[in-house]
CSV table of C-alpha atoms (C1' of nucleotides) in Angstrom, one decimal:
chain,number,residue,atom,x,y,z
A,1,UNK,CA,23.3,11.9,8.5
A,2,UNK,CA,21.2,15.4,8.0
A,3,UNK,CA,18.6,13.6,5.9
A,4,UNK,CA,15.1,13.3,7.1
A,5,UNK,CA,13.2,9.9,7.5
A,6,UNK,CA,11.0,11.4,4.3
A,7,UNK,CA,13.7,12.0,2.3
A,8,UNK,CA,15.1,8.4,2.9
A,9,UNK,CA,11.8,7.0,1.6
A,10,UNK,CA,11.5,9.2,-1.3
A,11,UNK,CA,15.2,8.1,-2.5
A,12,UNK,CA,14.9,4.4,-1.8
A,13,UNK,CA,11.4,4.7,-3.7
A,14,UNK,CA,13.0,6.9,-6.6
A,15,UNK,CA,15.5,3.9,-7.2
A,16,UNK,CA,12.7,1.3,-6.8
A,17,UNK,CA,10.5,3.8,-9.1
A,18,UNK,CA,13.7,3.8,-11.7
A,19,UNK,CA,14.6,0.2,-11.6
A,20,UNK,CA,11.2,-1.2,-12.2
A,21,UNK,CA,8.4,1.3,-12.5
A,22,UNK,CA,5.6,2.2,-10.7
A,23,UNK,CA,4.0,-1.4,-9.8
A,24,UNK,CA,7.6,-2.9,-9.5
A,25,UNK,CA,7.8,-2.0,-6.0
A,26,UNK,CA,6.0,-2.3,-2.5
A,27,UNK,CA,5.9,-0.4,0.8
A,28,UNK,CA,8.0,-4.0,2.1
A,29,UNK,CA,10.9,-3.0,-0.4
A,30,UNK,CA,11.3,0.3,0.9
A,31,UNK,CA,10.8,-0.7,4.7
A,32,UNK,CA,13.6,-3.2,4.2
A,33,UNK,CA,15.4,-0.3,2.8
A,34,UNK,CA,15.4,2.1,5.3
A,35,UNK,CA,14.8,0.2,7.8
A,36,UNK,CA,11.8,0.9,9.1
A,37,UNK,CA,8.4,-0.7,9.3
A,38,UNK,CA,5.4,-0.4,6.7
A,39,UNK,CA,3.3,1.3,8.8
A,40,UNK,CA,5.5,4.0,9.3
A,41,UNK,CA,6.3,4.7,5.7
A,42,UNK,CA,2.6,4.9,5.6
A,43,UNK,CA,2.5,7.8,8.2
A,44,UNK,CA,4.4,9.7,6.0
A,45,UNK,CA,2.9,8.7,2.8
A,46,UNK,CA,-0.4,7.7,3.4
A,47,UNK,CA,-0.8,5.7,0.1
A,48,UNK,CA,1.4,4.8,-2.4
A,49,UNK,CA,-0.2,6.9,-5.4
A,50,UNK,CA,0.7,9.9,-2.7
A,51,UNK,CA,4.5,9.0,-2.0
A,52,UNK,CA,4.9,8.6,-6.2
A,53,UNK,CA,3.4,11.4,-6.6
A,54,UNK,CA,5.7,13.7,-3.9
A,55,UNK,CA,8.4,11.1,-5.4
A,56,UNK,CA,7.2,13.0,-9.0
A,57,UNK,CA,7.2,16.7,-7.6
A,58,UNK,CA,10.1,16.7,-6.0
A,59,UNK,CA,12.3,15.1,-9.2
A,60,UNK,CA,10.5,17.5,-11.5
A,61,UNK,CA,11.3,20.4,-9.1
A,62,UNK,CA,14.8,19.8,-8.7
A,63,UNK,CA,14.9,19.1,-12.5
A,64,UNK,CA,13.7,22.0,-13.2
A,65,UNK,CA,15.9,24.1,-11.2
A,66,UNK,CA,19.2,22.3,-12.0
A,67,UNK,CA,18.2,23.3,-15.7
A,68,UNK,CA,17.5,26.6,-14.6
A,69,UNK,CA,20.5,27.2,-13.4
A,70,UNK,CA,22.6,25.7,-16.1
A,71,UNK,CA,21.0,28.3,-18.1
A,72,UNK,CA,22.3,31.1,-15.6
A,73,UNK,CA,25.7,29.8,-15.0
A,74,UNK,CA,26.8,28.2,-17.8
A,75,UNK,CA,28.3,30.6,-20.9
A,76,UNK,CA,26.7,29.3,-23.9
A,77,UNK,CA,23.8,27.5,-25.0
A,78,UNK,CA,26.2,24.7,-26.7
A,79,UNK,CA,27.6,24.4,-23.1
A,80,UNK,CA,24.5,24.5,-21.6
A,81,UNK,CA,23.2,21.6,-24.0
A,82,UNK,CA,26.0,19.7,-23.6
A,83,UNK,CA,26.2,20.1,-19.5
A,84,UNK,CA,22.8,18.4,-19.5
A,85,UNK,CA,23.6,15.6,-21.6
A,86,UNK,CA,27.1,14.9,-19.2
A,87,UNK,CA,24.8,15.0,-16.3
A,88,UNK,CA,22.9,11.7,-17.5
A,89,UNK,CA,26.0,10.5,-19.3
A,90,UNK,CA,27.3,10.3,-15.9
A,91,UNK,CA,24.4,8.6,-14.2
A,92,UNK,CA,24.0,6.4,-16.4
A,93,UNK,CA,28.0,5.3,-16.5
A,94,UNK,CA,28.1,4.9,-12.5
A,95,UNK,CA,24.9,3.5,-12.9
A,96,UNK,CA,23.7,6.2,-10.0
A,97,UNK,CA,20.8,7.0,-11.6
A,98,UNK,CA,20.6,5.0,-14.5
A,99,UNK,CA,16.9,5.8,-16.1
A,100,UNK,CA,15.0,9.3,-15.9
A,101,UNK,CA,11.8,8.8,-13.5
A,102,UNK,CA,9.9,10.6,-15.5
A,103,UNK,CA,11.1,8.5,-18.8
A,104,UNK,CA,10.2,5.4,-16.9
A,105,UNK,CA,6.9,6.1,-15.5
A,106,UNK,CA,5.5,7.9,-19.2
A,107,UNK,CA,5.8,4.3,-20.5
A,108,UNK,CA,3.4,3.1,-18.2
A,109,UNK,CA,1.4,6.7,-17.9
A,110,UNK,CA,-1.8,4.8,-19.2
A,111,UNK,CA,-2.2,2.7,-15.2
A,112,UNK,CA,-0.9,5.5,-13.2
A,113,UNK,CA,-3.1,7.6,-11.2
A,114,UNK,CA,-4.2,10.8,-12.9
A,115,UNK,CA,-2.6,13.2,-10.4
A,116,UNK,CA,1.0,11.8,-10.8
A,117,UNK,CA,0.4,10.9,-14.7
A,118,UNK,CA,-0.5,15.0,-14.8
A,119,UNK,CA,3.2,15.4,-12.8
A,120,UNK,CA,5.0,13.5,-15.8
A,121,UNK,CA,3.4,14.7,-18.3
A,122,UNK,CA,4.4,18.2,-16.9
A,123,UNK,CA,7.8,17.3,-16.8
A,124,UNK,CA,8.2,16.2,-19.9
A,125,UNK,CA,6.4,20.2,-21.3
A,126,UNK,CA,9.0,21.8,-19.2
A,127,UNK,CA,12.3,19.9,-20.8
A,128,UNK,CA,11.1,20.4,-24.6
A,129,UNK,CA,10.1,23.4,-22.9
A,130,UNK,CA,14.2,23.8,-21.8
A,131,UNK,CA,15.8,22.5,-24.6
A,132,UNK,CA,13.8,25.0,-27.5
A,133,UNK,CA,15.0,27.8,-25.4
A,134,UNK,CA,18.5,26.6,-25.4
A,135,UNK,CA,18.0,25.7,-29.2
A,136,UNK,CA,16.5,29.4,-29.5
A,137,UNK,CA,19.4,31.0,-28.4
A,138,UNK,CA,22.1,28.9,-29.9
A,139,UNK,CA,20.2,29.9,-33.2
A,140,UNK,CA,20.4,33.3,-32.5
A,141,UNK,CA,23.9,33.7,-31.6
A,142,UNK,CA,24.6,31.3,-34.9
A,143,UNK,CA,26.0,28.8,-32.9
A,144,UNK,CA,23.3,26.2,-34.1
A,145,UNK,CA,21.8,25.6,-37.2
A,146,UNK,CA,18.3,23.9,-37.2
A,147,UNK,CA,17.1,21.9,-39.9
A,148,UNK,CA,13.8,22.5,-38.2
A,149,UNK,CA,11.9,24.7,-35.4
A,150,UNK,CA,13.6,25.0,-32.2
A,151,UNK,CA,10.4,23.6,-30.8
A,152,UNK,CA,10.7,20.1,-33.4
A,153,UNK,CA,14.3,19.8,-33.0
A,154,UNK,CA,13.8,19.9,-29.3
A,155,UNK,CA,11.3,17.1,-29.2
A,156,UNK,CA,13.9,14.9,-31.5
A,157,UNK,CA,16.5,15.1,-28.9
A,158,UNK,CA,14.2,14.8,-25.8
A,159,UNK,CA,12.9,11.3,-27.6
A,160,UNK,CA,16.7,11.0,-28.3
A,161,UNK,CA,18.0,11.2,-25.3
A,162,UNK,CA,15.1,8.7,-23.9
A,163,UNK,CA,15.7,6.4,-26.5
A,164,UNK,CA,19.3,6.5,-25.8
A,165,UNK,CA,18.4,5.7,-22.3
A,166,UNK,CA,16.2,2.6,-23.1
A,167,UNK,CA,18.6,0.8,-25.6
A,168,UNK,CA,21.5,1.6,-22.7
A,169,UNK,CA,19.5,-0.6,-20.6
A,170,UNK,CA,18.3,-3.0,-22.8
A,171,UNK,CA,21.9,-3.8,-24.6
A,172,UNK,CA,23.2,-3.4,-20.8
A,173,UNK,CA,26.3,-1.1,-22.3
A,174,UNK,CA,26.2,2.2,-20.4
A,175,UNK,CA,28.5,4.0,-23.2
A,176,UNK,CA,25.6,3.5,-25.8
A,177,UNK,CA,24.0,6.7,-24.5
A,178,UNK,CA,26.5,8.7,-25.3
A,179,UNK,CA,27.2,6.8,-29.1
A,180,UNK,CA,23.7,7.7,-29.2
A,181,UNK,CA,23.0,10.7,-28.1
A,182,UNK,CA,26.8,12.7,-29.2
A,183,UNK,CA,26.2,13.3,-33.1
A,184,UNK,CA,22.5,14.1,-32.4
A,185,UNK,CA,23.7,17.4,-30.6
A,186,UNK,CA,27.4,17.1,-33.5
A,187,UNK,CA,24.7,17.9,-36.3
A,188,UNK,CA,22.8,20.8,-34.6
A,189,UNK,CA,26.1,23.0,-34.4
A,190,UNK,CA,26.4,25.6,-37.2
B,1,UNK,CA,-12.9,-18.3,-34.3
B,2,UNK,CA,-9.9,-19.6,-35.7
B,3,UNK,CA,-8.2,-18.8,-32.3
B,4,UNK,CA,-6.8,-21.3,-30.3
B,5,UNK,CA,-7.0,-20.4,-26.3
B,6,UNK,CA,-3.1,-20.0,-25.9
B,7,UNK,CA,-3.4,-17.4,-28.9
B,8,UNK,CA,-6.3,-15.6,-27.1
B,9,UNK,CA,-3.9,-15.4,-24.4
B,10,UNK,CA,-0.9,-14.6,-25.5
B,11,UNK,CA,-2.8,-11.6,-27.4
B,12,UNK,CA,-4.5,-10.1,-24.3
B,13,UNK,CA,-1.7,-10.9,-22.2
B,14,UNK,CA,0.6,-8.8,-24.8
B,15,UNK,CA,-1.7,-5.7,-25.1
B,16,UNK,CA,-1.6,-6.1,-21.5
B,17,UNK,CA,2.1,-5.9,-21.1
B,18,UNK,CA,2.4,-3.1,-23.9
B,19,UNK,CA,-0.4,-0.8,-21.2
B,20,UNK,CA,1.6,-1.7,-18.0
B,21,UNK,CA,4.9,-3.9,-17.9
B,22,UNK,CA,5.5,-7.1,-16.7
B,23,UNK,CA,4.5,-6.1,-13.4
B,24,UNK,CA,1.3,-4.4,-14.9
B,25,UNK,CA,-1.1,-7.2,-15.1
B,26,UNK,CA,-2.1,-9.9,-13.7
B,27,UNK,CA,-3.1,-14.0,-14.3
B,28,UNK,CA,-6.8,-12.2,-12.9
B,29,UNK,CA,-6.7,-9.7,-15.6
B,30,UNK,CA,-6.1,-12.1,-18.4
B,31,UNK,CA,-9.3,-14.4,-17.1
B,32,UNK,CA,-11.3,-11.6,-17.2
B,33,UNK,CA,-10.5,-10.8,-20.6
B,34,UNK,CA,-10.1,-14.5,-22.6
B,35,UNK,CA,-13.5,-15.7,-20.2
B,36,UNK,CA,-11.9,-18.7,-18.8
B,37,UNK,CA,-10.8,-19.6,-15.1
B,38,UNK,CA,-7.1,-18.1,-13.9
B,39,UNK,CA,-6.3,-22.2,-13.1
B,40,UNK,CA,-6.8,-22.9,-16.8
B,41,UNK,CA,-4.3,-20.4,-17.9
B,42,UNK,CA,-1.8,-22.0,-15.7
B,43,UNK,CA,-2.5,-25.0,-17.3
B,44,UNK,CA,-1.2,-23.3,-20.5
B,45,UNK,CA,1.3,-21.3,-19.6
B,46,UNK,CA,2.4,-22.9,-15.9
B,47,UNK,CA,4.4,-19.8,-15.0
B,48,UNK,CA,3.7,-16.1,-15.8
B,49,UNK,CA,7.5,-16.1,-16.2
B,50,UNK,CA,6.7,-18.6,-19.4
B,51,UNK,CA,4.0,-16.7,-20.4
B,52,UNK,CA,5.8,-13.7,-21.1
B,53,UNK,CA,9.3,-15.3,-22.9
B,54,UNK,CA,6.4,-16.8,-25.2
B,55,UNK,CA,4.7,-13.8,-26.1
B,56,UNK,CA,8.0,-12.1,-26.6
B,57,UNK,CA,9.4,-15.1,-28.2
B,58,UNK,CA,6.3,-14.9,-30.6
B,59,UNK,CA,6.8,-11.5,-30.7
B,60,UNK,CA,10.5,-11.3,-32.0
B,61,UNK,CA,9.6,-14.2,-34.4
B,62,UNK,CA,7.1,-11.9,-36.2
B,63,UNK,CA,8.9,-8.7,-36.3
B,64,UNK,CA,11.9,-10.6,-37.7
B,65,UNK,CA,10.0,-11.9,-40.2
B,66,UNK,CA,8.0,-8.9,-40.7
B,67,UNK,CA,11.1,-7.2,-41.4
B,68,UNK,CA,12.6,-9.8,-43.3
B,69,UNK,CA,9.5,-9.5,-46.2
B,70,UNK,CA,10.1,-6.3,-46.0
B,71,UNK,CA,13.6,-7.0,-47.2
B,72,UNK,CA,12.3,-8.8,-49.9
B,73,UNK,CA,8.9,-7.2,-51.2
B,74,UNK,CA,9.5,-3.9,-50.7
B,75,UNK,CA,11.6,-2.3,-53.7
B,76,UNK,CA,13.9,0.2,-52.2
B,77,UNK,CA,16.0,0.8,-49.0
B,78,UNK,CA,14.1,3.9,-48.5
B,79,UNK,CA,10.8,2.7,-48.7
B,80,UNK,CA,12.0,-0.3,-46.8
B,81,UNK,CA,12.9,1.9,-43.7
B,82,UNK,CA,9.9,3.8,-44.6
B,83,UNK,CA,7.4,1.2,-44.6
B,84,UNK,CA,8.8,0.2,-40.9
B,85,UNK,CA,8.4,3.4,-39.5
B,86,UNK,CA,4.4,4.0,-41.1
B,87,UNK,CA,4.1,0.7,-39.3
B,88,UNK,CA,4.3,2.0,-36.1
B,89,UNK,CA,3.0,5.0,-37.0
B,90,UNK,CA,-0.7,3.6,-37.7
B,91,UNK,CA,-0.4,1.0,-34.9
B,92,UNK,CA,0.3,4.4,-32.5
B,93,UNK,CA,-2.4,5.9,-34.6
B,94,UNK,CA,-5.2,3.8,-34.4
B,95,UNK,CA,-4.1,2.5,-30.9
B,96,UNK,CA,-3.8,-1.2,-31.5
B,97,UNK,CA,-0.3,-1.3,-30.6
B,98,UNK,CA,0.6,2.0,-29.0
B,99,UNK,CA,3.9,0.6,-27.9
B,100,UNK,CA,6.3,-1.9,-28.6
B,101,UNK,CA,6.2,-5.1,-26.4
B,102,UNK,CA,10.2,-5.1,-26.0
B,103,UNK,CA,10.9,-1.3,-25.6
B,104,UNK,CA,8.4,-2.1,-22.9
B,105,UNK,CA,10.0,-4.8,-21.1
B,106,UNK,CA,13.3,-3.0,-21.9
B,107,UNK,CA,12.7,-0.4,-19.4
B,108,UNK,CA,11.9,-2.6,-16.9
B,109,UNK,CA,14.4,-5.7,-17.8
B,110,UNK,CA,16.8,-5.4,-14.7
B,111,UNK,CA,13.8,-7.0,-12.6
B,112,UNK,CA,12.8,-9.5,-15.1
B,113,UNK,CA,13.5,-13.4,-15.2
B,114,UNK,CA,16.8,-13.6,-17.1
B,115,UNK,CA,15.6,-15.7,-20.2
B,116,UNK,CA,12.7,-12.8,-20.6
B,117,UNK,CA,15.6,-10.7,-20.5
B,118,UNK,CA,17.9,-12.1,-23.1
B,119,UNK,CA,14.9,-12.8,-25.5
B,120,UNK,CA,14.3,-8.5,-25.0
B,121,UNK,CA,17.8,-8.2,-25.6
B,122,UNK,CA,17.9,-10.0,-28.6
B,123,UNK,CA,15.1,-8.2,-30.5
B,124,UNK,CA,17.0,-5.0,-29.8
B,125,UNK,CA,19.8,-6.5,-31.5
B,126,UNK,CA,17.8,-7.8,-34.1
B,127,UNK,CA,16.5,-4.9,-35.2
B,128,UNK,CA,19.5,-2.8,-35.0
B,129,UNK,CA,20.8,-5.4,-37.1
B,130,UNK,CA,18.1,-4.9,-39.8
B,131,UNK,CA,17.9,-1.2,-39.5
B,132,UNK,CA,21.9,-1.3,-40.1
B,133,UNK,CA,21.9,-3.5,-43.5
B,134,UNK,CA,19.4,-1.2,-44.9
B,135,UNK,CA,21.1,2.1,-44.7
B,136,UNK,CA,24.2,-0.3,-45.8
B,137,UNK,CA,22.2,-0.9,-49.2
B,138,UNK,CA,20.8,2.8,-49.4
B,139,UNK,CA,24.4,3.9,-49.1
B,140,UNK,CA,25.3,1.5,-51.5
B,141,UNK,CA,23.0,2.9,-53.8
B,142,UNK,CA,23.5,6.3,-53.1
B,143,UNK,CA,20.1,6.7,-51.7
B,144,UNK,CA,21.9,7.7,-47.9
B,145,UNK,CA,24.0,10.0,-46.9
B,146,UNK,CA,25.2,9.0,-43.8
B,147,UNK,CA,27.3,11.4,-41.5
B,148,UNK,CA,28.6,7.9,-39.2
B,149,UNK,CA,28.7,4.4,-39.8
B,150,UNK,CA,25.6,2.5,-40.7
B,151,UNK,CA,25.9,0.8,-37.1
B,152,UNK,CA,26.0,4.1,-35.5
B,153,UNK,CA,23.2,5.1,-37.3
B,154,UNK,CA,20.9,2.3,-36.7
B,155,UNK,CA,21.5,2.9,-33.5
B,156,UNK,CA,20.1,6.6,-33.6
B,157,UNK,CA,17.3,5.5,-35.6
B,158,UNK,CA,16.3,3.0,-33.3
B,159,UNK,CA,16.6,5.2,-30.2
B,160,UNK,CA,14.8,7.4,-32.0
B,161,UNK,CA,12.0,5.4,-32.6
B,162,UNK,CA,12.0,4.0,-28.9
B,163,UNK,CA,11.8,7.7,-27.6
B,164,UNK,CA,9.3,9.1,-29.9
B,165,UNK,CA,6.8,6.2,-28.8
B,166,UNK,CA,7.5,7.2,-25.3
B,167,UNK,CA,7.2,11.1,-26.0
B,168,UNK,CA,4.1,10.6,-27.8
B,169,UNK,CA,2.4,8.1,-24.9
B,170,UNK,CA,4.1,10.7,-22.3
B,171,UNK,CA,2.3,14.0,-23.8
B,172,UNK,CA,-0.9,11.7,-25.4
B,173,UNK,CA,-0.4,13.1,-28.8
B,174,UNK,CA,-0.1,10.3,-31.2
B,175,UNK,CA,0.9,12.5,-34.0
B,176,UNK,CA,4.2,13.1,-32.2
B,177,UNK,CA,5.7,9.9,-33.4
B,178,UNK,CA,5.8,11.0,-37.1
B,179,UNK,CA,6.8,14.4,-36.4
B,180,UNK,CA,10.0,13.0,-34.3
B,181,UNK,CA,10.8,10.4,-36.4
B,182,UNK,CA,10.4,11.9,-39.9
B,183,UNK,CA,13.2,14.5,-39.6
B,184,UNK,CA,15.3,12.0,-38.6
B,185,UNK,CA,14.8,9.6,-41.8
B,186,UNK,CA,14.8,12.6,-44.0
B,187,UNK,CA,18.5,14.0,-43.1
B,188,UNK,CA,19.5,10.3,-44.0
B,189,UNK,CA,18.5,10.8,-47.7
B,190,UNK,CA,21.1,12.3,-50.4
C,1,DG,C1',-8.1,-45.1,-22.4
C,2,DT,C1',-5.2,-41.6,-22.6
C,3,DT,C1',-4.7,-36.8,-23.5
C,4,DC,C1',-6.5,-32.2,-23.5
C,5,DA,C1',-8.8,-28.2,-21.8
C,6,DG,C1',-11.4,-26.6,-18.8
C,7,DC,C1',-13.4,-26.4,-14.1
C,8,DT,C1',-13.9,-25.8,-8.5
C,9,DA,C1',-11.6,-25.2,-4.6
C,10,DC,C1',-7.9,-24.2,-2.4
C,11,DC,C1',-3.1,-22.6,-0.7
C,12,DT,C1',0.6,-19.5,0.7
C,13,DA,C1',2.7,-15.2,0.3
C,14,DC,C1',2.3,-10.7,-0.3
C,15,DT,C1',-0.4,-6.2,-1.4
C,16,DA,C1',-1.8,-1.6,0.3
C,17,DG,C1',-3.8,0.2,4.2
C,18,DT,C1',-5.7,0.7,9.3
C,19,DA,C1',-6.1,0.8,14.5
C,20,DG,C1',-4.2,1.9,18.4
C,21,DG,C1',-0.4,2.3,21.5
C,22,DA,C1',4.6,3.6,23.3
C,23,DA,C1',8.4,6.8,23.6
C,24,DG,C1',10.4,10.9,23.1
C,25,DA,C1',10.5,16.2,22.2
C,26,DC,C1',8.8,20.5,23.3
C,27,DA,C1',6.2,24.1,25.2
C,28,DA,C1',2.9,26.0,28.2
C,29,DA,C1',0.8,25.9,32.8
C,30,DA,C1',1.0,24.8,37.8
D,1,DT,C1',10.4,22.7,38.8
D,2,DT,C1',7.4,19.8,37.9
D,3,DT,C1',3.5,18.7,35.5
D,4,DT,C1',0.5,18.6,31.8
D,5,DG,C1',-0.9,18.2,27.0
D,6,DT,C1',0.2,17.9,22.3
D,7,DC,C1',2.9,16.5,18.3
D,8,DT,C1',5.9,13.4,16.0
D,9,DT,C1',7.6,9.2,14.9
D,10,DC,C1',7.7,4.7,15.0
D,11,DC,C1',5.9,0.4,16.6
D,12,DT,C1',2.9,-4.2,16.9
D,13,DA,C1',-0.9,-6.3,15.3
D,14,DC,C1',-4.2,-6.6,12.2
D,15,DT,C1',-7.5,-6.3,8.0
D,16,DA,C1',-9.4,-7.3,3.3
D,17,DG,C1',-8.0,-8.2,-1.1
D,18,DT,C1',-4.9,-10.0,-4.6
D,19,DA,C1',-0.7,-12.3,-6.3
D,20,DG,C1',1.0,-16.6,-8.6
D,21,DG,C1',0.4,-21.3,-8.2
D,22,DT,C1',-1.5,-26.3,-7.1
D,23,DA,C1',-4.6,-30.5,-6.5
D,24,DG,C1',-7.6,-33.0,-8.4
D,25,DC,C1',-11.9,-33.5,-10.8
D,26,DT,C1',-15.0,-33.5,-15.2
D,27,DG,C1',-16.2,-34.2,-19.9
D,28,DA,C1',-15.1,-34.5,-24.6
D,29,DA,C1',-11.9,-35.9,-28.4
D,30,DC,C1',-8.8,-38.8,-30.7
DNA sequence: GTTCAGCTACCTACTAGTAGGAAGACAAAA
DNA sequence: TTTTGTCTTCCTACTAGTAGGTAGCTGAAC
């Protein structure tokens, strides 16, 4: 048990955060949780808009870097595509982590304080970002053929995948991602 | 002022959930807004939990029948689908309806009251539903080309349409809707 | 004369957040 | 070596405000 106190609160709050959004939660849940009291969650976090918006940093972070380095150690850009789309396949079927953060806090972006609504917002820039520089170079090596700009195709599969996400949920059948989700990426290969 | 109260409430209690969730508002927030005492609310709708499988109910009832007349008044599948999608597209537009009530509650509908729930659930097999018979008579017709089943392809569309909401609320750029969606409807056309 | 729709006034439970103290860890000072 | 001070973490106890919901009353309408 390496993990901080901090780190416990931002995991149980992630999985709050992901199960019902941002007001779908309280500092109670999360001190039942981890078993500690309120007032201690708030000496790490002094206010809740703060601990979402750490919660926000950290998730965008460590999404960006595991995309980063699917770029680097992955061959190709179809593999590279495809590796993302496994990793929330997977998630999503053990129901670890079945909704994106991000995903679910955008669709209530319009009551979130402006510092953490900035955070998703910048996460969603940085994976169209992602995915029109995978698209890019699958183009360029021929292995993809776009019936649009990298940078539209990209947003079609970001609101794809999200999509895919929501009617998961909503229809409760995990394997609906992937139904989804599969010939979106089958039509982009050359 | 045709209005009855209930309507008044059910409207401000839907754009309401459509900003911020189930979780998002409040009994206060709807007295504010009608200009009658939280008590009296209660005495229309005794639980919130009631409140909300009405307004969904309500909801469901009109896009079913919304998308039945489109069935009938509108002459082709294409236009049909097409007709649907420029719905959304001017209520995301003009902002009177930047979001769909269910997609909404969808993200959010493991902490909801179960009959909420299943009423969510049931619009999102509703309009799969429709969404499949009409590439079924554009195929008939020759009018689709579909690369997988009509099912499948609802499915897509529909996720589609769920995720291009989100992206465009996410980034604030309204105009990202059409430009998700569009591509998607025009590589279904022979 | 009952039903409807609103009201005032209230309740309990819970919200985020605060004040201030106890216990331990650690390092510098005696 | 002991003492002192500081920092961290967590605690109990509390606040003001808000949540959903209730009791019981008015006045008008059918």
């Amino acid at each position: 048990m390496e993990q901080t106190t901090s780190e416990k609160i931002l995991d149980v709050a992630q999985s709050l955060v992901v199960a019902g959004g941002y007001n779908g939660f309280s500092y109670a849940d999360i001190s039942d949780a981890v078993g500690i009291r309120k007032a201690s969650i708030h000496h790490h976090f002094p206010t809740k808009a703060e601990l979402v918006q750490v919660l926000v940093d950290r998730y965008t972070q460590r999404a960006e870097s595991g995309l980063k380095s699917l770029r680097e150690h992955v061959p190709g850009p179809v593999e590279q595509l495809q590796a993302y789309l496994d990793y929330w396949q997977k998630c999503i079927l053990d129901a670890s982590e079945p909704f994106c953060v991000c995903a679910m806090l955008a669709a209530e972006i319009q009551m979130l304080p402006e510092p953490v609504a900035a955070h998703v917002r910048r996460h969603f820039e940085n994976l169209a970002a992602w995915l029109t520089s995978v698209l890019k170079a699958g183009v360029e090596k021929k292995l993809f053929r776009l019936a649009r700009s990298p940078e539209e195709e990209a947003q079609i599969l970001m609101a794809s995948v999200h999509g895919a996400m929501l009617s998961a949920r909503a229809l409760g059948d995990p394997s609906l991602f992937a139904a989804i989700v599969g010939p979106q990426v089958a039509r982009l290969k050359a």
